[in-house]
Tab-separated table of C-alpha atoms in Angstrom:
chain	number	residue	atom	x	y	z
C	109	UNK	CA	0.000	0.000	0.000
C	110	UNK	CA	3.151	2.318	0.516
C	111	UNK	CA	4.133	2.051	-2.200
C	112	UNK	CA	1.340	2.752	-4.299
C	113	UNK	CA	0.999	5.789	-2.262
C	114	UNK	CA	4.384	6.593	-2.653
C	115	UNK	CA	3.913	6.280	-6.502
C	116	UNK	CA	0.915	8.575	-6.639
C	117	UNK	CA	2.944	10.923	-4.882
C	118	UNK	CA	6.010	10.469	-7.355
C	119	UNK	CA	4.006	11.283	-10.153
C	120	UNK	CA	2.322	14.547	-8.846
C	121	UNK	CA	5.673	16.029	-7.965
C	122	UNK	CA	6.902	15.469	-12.016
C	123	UNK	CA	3.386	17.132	-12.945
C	124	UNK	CA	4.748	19.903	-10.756
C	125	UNK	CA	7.608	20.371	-13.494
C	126	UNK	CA	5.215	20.731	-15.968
C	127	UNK	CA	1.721	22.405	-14.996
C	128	UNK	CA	2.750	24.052	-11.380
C	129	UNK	CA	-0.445	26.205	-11.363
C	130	UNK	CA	-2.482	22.766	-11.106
C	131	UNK	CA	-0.260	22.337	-7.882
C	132	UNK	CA	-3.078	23.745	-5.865
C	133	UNK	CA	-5.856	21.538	-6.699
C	134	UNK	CA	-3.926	18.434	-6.084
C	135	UNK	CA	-2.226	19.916	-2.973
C	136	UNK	CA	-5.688	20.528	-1.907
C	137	UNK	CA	-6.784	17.358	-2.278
C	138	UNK	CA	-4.196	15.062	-0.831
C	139	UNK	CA	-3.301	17.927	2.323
C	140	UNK	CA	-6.634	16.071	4.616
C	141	UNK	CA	-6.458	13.093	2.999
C	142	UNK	CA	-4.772	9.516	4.727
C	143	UNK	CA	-2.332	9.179	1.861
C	144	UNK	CA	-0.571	12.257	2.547
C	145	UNK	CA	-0.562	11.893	5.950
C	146	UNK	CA	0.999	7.950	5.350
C	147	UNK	CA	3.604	9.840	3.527
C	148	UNK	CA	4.645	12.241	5.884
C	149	UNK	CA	5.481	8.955	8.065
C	150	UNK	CA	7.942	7.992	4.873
C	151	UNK	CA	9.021	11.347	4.509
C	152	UNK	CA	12.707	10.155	4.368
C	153	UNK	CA	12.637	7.743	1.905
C	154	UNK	CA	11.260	9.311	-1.133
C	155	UNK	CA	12.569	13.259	-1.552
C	156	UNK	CA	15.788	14.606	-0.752
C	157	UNK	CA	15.445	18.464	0.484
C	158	UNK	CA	16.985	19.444	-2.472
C	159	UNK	CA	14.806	17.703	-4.979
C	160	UNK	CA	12.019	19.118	-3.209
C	161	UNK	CA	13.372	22.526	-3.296
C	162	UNK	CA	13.663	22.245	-7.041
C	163	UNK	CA	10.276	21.271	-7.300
C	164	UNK	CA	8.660	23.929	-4.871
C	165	UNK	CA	10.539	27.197	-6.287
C	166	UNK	CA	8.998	26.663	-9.870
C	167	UNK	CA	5.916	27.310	-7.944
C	168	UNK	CA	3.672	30.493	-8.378
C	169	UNK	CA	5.277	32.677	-5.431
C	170	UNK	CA	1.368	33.495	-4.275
C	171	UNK	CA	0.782	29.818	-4.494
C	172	UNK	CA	4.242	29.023	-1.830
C	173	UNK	CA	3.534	32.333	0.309
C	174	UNK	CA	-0.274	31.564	1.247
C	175	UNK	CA	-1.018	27.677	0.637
C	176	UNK	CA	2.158	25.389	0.137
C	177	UNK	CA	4.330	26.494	3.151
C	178	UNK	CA	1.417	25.672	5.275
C	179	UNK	CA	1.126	22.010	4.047
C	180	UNK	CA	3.930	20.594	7.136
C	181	UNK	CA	6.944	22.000	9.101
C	182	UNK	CA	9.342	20.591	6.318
C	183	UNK	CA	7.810	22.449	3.433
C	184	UNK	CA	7.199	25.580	6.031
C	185	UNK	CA	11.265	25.229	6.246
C	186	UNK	CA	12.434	25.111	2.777
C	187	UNK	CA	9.742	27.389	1.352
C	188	UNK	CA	10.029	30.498	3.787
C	189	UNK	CA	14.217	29.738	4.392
C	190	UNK	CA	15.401	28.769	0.985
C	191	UNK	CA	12.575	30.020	-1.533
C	192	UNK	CA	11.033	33.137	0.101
C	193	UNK	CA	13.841	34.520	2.011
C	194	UNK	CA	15.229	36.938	-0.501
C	195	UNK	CA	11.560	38.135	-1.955
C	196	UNK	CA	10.460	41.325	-1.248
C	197	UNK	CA	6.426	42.072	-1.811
C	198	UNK	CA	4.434	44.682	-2.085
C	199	UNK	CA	1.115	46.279	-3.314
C	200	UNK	CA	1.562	49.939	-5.000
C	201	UNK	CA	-1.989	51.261	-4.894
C	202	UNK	CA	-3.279	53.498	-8.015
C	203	UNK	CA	-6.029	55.985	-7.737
C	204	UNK	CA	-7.567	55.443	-10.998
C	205	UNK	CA	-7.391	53.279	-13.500
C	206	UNK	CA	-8.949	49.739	-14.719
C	207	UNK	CA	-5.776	47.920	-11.953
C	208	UNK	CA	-6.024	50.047	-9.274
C	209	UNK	CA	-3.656	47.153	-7.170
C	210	UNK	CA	-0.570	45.807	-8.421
C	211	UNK	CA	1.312	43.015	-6.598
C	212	UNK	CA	5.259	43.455	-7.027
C	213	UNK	CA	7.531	40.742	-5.867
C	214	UNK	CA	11.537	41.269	-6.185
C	215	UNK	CA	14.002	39.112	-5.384
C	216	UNK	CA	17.816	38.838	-5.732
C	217	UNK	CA	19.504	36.511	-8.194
C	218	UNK	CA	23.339	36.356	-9.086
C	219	UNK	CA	23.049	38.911	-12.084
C	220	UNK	CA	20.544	41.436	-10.213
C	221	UNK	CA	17.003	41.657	-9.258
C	222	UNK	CA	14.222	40.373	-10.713
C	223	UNK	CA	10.620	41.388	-10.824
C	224	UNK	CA	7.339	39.777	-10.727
C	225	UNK	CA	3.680	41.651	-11.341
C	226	UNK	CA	0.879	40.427	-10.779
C	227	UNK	CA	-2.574	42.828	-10.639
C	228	UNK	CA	-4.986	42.424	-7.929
C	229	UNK	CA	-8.763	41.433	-8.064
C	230	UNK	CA	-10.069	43.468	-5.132
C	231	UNK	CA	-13.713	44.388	-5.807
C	232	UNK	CA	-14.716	47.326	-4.076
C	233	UNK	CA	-13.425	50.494	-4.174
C	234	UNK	CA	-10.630	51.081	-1.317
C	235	UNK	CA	-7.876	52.220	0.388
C	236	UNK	CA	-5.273	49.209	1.674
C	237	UNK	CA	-3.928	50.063	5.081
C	238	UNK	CA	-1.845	46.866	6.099
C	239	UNK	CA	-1.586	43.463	4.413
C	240	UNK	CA	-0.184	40.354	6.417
C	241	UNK	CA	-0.110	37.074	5.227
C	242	UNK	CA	-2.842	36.471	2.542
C	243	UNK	CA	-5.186	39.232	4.470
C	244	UNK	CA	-5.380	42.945	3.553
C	245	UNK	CA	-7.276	45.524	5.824
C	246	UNK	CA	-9.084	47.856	3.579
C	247	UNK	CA	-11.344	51.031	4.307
C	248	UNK	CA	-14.358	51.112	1.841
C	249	UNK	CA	-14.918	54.733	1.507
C	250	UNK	CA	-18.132	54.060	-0.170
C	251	UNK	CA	-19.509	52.335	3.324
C	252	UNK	CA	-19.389	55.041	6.071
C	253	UNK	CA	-15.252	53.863	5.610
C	254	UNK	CA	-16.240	50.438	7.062
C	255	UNK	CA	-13.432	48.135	7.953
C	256	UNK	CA	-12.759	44.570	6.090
C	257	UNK	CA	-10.416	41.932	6.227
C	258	UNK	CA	-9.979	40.400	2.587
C	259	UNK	CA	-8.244	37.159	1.498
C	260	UNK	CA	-6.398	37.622	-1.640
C	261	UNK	CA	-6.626	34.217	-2.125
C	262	UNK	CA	-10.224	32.689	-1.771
C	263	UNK	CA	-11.748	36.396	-2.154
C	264	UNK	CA	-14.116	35.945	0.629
C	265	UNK	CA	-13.861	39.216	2.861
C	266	UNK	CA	-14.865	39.922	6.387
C	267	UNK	CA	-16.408	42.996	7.574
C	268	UNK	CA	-15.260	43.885	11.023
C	269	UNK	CA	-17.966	45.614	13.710
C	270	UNK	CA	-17.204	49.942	14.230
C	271	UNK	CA	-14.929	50.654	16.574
C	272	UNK	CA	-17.042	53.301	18.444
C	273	UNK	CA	-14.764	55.689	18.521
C	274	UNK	CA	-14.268	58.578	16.198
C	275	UNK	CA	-10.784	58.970	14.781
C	276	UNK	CA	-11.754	61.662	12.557
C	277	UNK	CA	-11.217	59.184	9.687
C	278	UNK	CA	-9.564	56.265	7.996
C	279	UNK	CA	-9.147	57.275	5.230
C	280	UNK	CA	-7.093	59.852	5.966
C	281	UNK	CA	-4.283	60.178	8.253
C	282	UNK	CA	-6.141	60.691	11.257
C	283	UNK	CA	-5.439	56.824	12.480
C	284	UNK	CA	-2.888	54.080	12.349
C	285	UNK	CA	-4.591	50.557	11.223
C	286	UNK	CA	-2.249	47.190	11.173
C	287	UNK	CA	-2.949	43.579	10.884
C	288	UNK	CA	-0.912	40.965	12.369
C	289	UNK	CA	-0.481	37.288	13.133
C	290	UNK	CA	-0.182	36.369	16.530
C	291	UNK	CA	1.977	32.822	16.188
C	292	UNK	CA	1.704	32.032	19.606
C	293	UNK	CA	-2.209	31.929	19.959
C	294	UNK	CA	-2.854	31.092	16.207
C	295	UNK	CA	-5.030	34.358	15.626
C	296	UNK	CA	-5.123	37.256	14.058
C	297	UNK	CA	-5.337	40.967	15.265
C	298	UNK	CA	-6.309	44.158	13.766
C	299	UNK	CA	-5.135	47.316	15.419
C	300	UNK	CA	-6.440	51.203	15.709
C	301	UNK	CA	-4.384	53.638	17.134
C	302	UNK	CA	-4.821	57.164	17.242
C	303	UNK	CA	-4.552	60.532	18.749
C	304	UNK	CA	-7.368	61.674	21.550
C	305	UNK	CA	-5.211	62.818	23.214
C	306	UNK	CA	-3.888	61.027	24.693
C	307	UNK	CA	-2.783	58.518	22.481
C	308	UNK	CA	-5.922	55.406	22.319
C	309	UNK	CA	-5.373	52.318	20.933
C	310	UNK	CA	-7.932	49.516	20.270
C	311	UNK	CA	-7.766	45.574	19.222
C	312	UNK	CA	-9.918	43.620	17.390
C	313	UNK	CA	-9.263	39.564	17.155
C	314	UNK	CA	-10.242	37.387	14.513
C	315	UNK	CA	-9.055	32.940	13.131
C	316	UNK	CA	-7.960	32.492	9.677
C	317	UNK	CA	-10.883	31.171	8.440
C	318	UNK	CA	-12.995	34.398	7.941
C	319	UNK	CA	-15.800	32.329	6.127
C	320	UNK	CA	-17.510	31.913	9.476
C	321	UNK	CA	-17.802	35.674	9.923
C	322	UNK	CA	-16.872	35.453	13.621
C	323	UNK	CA	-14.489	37.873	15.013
C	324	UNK	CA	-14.514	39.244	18.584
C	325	UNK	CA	-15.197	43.178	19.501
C	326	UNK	CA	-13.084	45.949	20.210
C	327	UNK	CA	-10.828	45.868	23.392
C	328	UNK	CA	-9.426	49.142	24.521
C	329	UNK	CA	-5.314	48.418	25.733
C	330	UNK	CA	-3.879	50.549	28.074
C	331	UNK	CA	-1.382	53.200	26.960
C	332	UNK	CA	0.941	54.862	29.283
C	333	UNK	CA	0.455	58.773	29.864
C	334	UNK	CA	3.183	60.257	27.333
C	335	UNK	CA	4.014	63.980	26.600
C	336	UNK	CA	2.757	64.363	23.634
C	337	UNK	CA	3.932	68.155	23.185
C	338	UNK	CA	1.710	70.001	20.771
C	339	UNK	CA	0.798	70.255	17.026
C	340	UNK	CA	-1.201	67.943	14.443
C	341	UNK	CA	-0.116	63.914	14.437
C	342	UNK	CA	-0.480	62.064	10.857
C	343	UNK	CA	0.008	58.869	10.950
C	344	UNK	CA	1.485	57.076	7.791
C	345	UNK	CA	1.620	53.449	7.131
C	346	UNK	CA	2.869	51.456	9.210
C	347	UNK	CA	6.180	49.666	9.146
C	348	UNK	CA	6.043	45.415	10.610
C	349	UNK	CA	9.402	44.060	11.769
C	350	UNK	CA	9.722	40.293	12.424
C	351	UNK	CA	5.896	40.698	11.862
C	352	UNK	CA	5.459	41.508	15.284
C	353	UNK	CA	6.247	44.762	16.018
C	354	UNK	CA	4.361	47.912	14.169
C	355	UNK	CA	5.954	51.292	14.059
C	356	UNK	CA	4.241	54.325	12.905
C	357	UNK	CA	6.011	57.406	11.660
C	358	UNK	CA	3.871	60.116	13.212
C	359	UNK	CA	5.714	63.221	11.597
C	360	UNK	CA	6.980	64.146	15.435
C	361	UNK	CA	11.217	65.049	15.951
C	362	UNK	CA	11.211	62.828	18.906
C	363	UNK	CA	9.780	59.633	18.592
C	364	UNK	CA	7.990	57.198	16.852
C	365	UNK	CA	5.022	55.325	17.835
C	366	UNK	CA	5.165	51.492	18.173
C	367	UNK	CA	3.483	48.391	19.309
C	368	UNK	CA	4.161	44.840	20.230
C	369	UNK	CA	1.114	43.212	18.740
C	370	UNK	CA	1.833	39.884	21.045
C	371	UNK	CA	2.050	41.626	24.506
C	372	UNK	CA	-0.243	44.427	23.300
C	373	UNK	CA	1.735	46.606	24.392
C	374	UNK	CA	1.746	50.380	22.818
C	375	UNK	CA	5.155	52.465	23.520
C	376	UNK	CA	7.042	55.432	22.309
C	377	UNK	CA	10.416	54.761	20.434
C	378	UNK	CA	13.082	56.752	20.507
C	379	UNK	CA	15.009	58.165	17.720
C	380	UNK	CA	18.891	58.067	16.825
C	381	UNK	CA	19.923	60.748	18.580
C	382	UNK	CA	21.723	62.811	15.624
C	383	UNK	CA	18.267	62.570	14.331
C	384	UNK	CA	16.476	63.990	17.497
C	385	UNK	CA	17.612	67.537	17.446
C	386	UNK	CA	15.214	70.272	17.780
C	387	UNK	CA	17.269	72.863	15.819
C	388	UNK	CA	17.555	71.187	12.942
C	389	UNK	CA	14.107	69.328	11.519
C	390	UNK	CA	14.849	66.105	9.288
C	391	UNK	CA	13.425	64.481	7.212
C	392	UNK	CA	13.313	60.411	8.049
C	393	UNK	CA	11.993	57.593	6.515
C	394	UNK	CA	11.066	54.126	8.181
C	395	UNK	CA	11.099	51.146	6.256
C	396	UNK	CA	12.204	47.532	7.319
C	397	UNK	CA	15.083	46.024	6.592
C	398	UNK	CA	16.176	42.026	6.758
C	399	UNK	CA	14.095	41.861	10.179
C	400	UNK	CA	15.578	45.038	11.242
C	401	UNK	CA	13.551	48.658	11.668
C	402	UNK	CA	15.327	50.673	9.595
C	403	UNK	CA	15.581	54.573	9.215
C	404	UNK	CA	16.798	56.878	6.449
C	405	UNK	CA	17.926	60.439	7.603
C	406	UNK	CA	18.063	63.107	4.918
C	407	UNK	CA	21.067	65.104	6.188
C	408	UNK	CA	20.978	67.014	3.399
C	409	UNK	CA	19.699	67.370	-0.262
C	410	UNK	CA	22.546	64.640	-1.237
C	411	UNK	CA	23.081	62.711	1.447
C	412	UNK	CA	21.525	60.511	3.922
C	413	UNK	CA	22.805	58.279	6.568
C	414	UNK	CA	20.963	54.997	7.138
C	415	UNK	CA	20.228	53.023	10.159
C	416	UNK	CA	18.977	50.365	12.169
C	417	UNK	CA	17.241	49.074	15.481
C	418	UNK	CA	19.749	46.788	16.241
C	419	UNK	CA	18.099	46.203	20.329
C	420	UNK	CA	14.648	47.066	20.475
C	421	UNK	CA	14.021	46.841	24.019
C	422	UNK	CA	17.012	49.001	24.786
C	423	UNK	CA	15.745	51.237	22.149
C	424	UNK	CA	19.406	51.456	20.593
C	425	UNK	CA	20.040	52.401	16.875
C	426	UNK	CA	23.507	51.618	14.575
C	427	UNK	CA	24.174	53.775	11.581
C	428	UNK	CA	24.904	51.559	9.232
C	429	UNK	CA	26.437	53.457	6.472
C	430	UNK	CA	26.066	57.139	4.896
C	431	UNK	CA	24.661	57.278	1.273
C	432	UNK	CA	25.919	59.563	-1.695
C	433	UNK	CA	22.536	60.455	-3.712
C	434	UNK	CA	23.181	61.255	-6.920
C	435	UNK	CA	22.547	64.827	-8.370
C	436	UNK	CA	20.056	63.965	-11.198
C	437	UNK	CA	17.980	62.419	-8.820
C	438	UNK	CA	16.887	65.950	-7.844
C	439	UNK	CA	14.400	64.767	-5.416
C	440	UNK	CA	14.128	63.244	-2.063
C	441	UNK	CA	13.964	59.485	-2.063
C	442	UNK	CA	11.145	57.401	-0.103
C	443	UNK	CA	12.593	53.596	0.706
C	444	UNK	CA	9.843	51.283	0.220
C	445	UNK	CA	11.557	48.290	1.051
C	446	UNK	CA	15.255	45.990	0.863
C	447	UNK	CA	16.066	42.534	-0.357
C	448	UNK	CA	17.028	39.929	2.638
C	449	UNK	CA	20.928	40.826	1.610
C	450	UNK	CA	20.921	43.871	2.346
C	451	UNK	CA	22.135	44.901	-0.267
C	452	UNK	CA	19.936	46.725	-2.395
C	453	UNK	CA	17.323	49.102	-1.352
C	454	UNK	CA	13.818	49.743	-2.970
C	455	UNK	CA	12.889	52.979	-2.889
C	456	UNK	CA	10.214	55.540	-4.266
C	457	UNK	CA	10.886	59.109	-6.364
C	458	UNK	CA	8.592	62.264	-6.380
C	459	UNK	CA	8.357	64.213	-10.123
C	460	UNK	CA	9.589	65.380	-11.795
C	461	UNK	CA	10.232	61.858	-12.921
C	462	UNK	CA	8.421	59.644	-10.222
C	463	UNK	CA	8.868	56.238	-10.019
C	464	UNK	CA	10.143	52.864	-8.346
C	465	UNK	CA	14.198	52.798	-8.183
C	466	UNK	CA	16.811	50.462	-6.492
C	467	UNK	CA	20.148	51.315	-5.025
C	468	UNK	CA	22.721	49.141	-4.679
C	469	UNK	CA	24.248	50.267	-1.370
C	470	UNK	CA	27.518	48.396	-2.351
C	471	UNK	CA	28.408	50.150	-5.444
C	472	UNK	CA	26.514	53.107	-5.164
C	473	UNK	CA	24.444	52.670	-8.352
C	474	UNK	CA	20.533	53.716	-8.665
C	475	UNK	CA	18.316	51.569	-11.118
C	476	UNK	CA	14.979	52.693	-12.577
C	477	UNK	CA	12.695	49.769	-12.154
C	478	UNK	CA	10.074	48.605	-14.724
C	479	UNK	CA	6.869	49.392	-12.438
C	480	UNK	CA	4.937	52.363	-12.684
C	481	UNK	CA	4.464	54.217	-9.957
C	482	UNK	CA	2.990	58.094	-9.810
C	483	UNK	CA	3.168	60.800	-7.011
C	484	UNK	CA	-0.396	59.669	-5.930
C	485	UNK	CA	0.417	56.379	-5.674
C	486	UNK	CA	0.721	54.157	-2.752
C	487	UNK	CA	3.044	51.229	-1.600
C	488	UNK	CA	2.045	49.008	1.292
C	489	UNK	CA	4.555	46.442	2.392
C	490	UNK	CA	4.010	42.570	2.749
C	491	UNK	CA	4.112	41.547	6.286
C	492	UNK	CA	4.576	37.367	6.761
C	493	UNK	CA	4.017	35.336	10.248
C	494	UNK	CA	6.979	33.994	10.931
C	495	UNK	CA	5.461	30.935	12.509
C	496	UNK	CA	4.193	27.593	11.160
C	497	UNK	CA	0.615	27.035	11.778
C-alpha cells in the first residue's frame, strides 16, 4: 500500500515540473487526505530536500507564500528559508485606472534583481492600510469607511464591527490601522491607534478562516500617559518588523510610535539621537530592513545616513552606512523596502520623474525599475508570520 501511495505521490511532484499552477488543486486534495498523511510517516525515503526545493521554487510565489508552506513543518522550512527569504512584496496602490492594485515581488539573483507583477482582483473600491499574510485591511470609503479583512486568495472578505470611537477618519491620516499574526495563539489581530489625546489604541481579534464571519469586539489596551507636546499627528503606514512589532512614523522630531502586537503593548520609540535635534528638523523615513527597523535620515539634499534598530528593548540604533545620492535624482527618495541581503534598497521618487528605483548600497548605483508608480500612488509592504501554523 506504501508504495502505491508513494507512486501517486512520485508522479504529482513530475506534474509539478510541468503544470505548477495545477499544484493547488492536487495539494488541496491530498493535504486532509490519509495518503498524505501515510507519507509524511515515509518522509525520508522518497525526496531529498533538495529535490524538493527544485520542485517547490517553480511554484507560483502566491501559491508558496499563502497555501504550500502551510502544508507541514518541512515544506514551512524550505519554502520560507530557501525560496522566500530573498523576496520582497508589495502592493503599490493606483487611484484610478482599470488595476487600481498591483502586486510586485523582487528578489535577488546572481546577475541582479528580478521582478514579478501580478494585478490584484479586489472588488470594491478602497484604500489598503496593512496586508499580512494572505489578508489585507481595507477602508471602503463608499460604506461610512467600514473596515474589512480580505483574502487575496479565496476572495471571501470579512467585515469587522465599528470601533465606536471617532478617529476623525480612515481614510485619511487621522489613524494608524495594522494587521498581524499572533503565532503564539494562532489568531489574528487588527489594530487602531490614534490621537485623543492622549494617544488610544484599540484591538480587534479574529481565526484564519474568515468564512464563518466570527471575530470578537473591540478591546481598549492601556497606553501609558506620554508627553505628547503640541501640534497635528499624521500617521502614515505602518512599518512590521519580524511581523510583530508595528511602528508608525507620526511626523513628530522625537519619537515614533510602536506596538508589540503579542504583549499588546503600545510604547514610544526613541530616535537616533543625531536625528532627534530640535534645531535642525529632518526628514526620516522608516522602512524595514532584513528583520531590522530601519531609518533613512536626509542630512541634506545629497546625502543621507541609514540606520537600524539593532536592540529594540534598549531602544538602541547603529548607523549603518552614509549614502551619496546622486545629483540627477533631484528629489528626495522614499525607501519602500530591501532585499534579505541587504544589499539593495527599494525605494520611491517624487516628479519630476516619479517612479520605483533600487540602489545598490555596495556600489553606489541607482536603477529605474520597470513598475509604474505616480506621485499619488501608494506602496504598502508585505508583512509574513513567521510561525508555522
Amino acid at each position: 500500500m506504501a508504495i502505491l501511495e508513494l507512486s501517486t505521490i512520485f508522479y504529482i511532484y513530475y506534474k509539478l515540473l510541468y503544470v505548477s499552477r495545477m499544484f493547488y488543486n492536487v495539494l488541496d486534495k491530498y493535504r486532509h487526505s490519509c495518503v498524505f498523511h501515510s507519507v509524511l510517516e515515509y518522509r525520508s525515503f522518497f525526496l531529498l530536500d533538495d529535490f524538493l526545493f527544485d520542485i517547490l521554487r517553480r511554484l507560483p510565489a502566491d501559491i508558496l507564500r499563502y497555501k504550500a508552506r502551510f502544508v507541514c513543518r518541512r515544506w514551512f522550512s524550505i519554502i520560507t528559508n530557501r525560496i522566500l527569504r530573498d523576496h520582497a512584496s508589495f502592493i503599490v496602490q493606483r487611484s484610478s485606472g482599470p488595476h487600481t492594485a498591483i502586486q510586485v515581488v523582487i528578489r535577488e539573483e546572481k546577475h541582479g534583481l528580478e521582478l514579478e507583477q501580478q494585478q490584484l482582483d479586489i472588488p470594491c473600491k478602497f484604500r489598503l492600510k496593512s496586508w499580512c499574510n494572505e489578508f489585507l485591511l481595507i477602508v471602503d470609503p463608499n460604506r461610512k469607511e467600514s473596515l474589512y479583512v480580505f483574502n487575496l486568495m479565496t476572495k471571501q472578505a470579512l467585515c469587522l464591527p465599528g470601533c465606536m470611537t471617532s478617529c476623525g477618519g480612515h481614510y485619511t491620516s487621522k489613524c494608524g490601522l495594522a494587521l498581524a499574526f499572533d503565532g503564539f495563539k494562532g489568531i489574528y489581530k487588527a489594530i487602531h491607534v490614534f490621537m485623543g489625546p492622549p494617544i488610544e489604541c484599540k484591538i480587534i481579534v479574529f481565526n484564519r478562516d474568515i468564512s464563518s464571519h466570527v471575530c470578537s469586539m473591540w478591546k481598549k489596551i492601556q497606553v501609558p500617559s506620554y508627553d505628547m507636546g503640541e501640534g497635528q499627528y499624521y500617521w502614515g503606514n505602518p512599518v512590521s518588523v519580524q511581523g510583530r512589532y508595528f511602528h508608525w512614523d507620526v511626523h513628530c522630531s522625537n519619537y515614533l510610535v510602536s506596538i508589540d502586537m503579542v504583549k499588546e503593548k503600545i510604547f514610544q520609540m526613541s530616535l537616533p539621537a543625531e536625528c532627534n535635534d530640535d534645531q535642525v528638523k529632518r526628514q526620516y523615513s522608516l522602512f524595514e530592513m532584513s528583520g531590522f527597523l530601519a531609518l533613512l535620515d536626509d542630512v541634506s539634499w545629497n546625502h543621507a545616513d541609514l540606520w537600524i534598530l539593532k536592540d529594540i528593548q534598549k531602544m538602541k540604533w547603529e548607523k549603518l552606512q552614509s549614502i551619496s545620492v546622486p545629483s540627477y535624482v533631484n528629489t528626495r527618495i522614499y525607501p519602500v523596502c530591501s532585499v534579505i541581503s541587504m544589499r539593495y534598497l527599494i525605494f520611491k521618487k517624487s516628479s519630476p520623474k516619479p517612479g520605483l528605483f533600487s540602489y545598490d548600497l555596495t556600489n553606489e548605483v541607482i536603477k529605474e525599475l520597470n513598475i509604474h508608480c505616480g506621485d499619488s500612488e501608494r506602496c504598502v509592504v508585505h508583512s509574513a508570520a513567521p510561525s508555522f501554523l
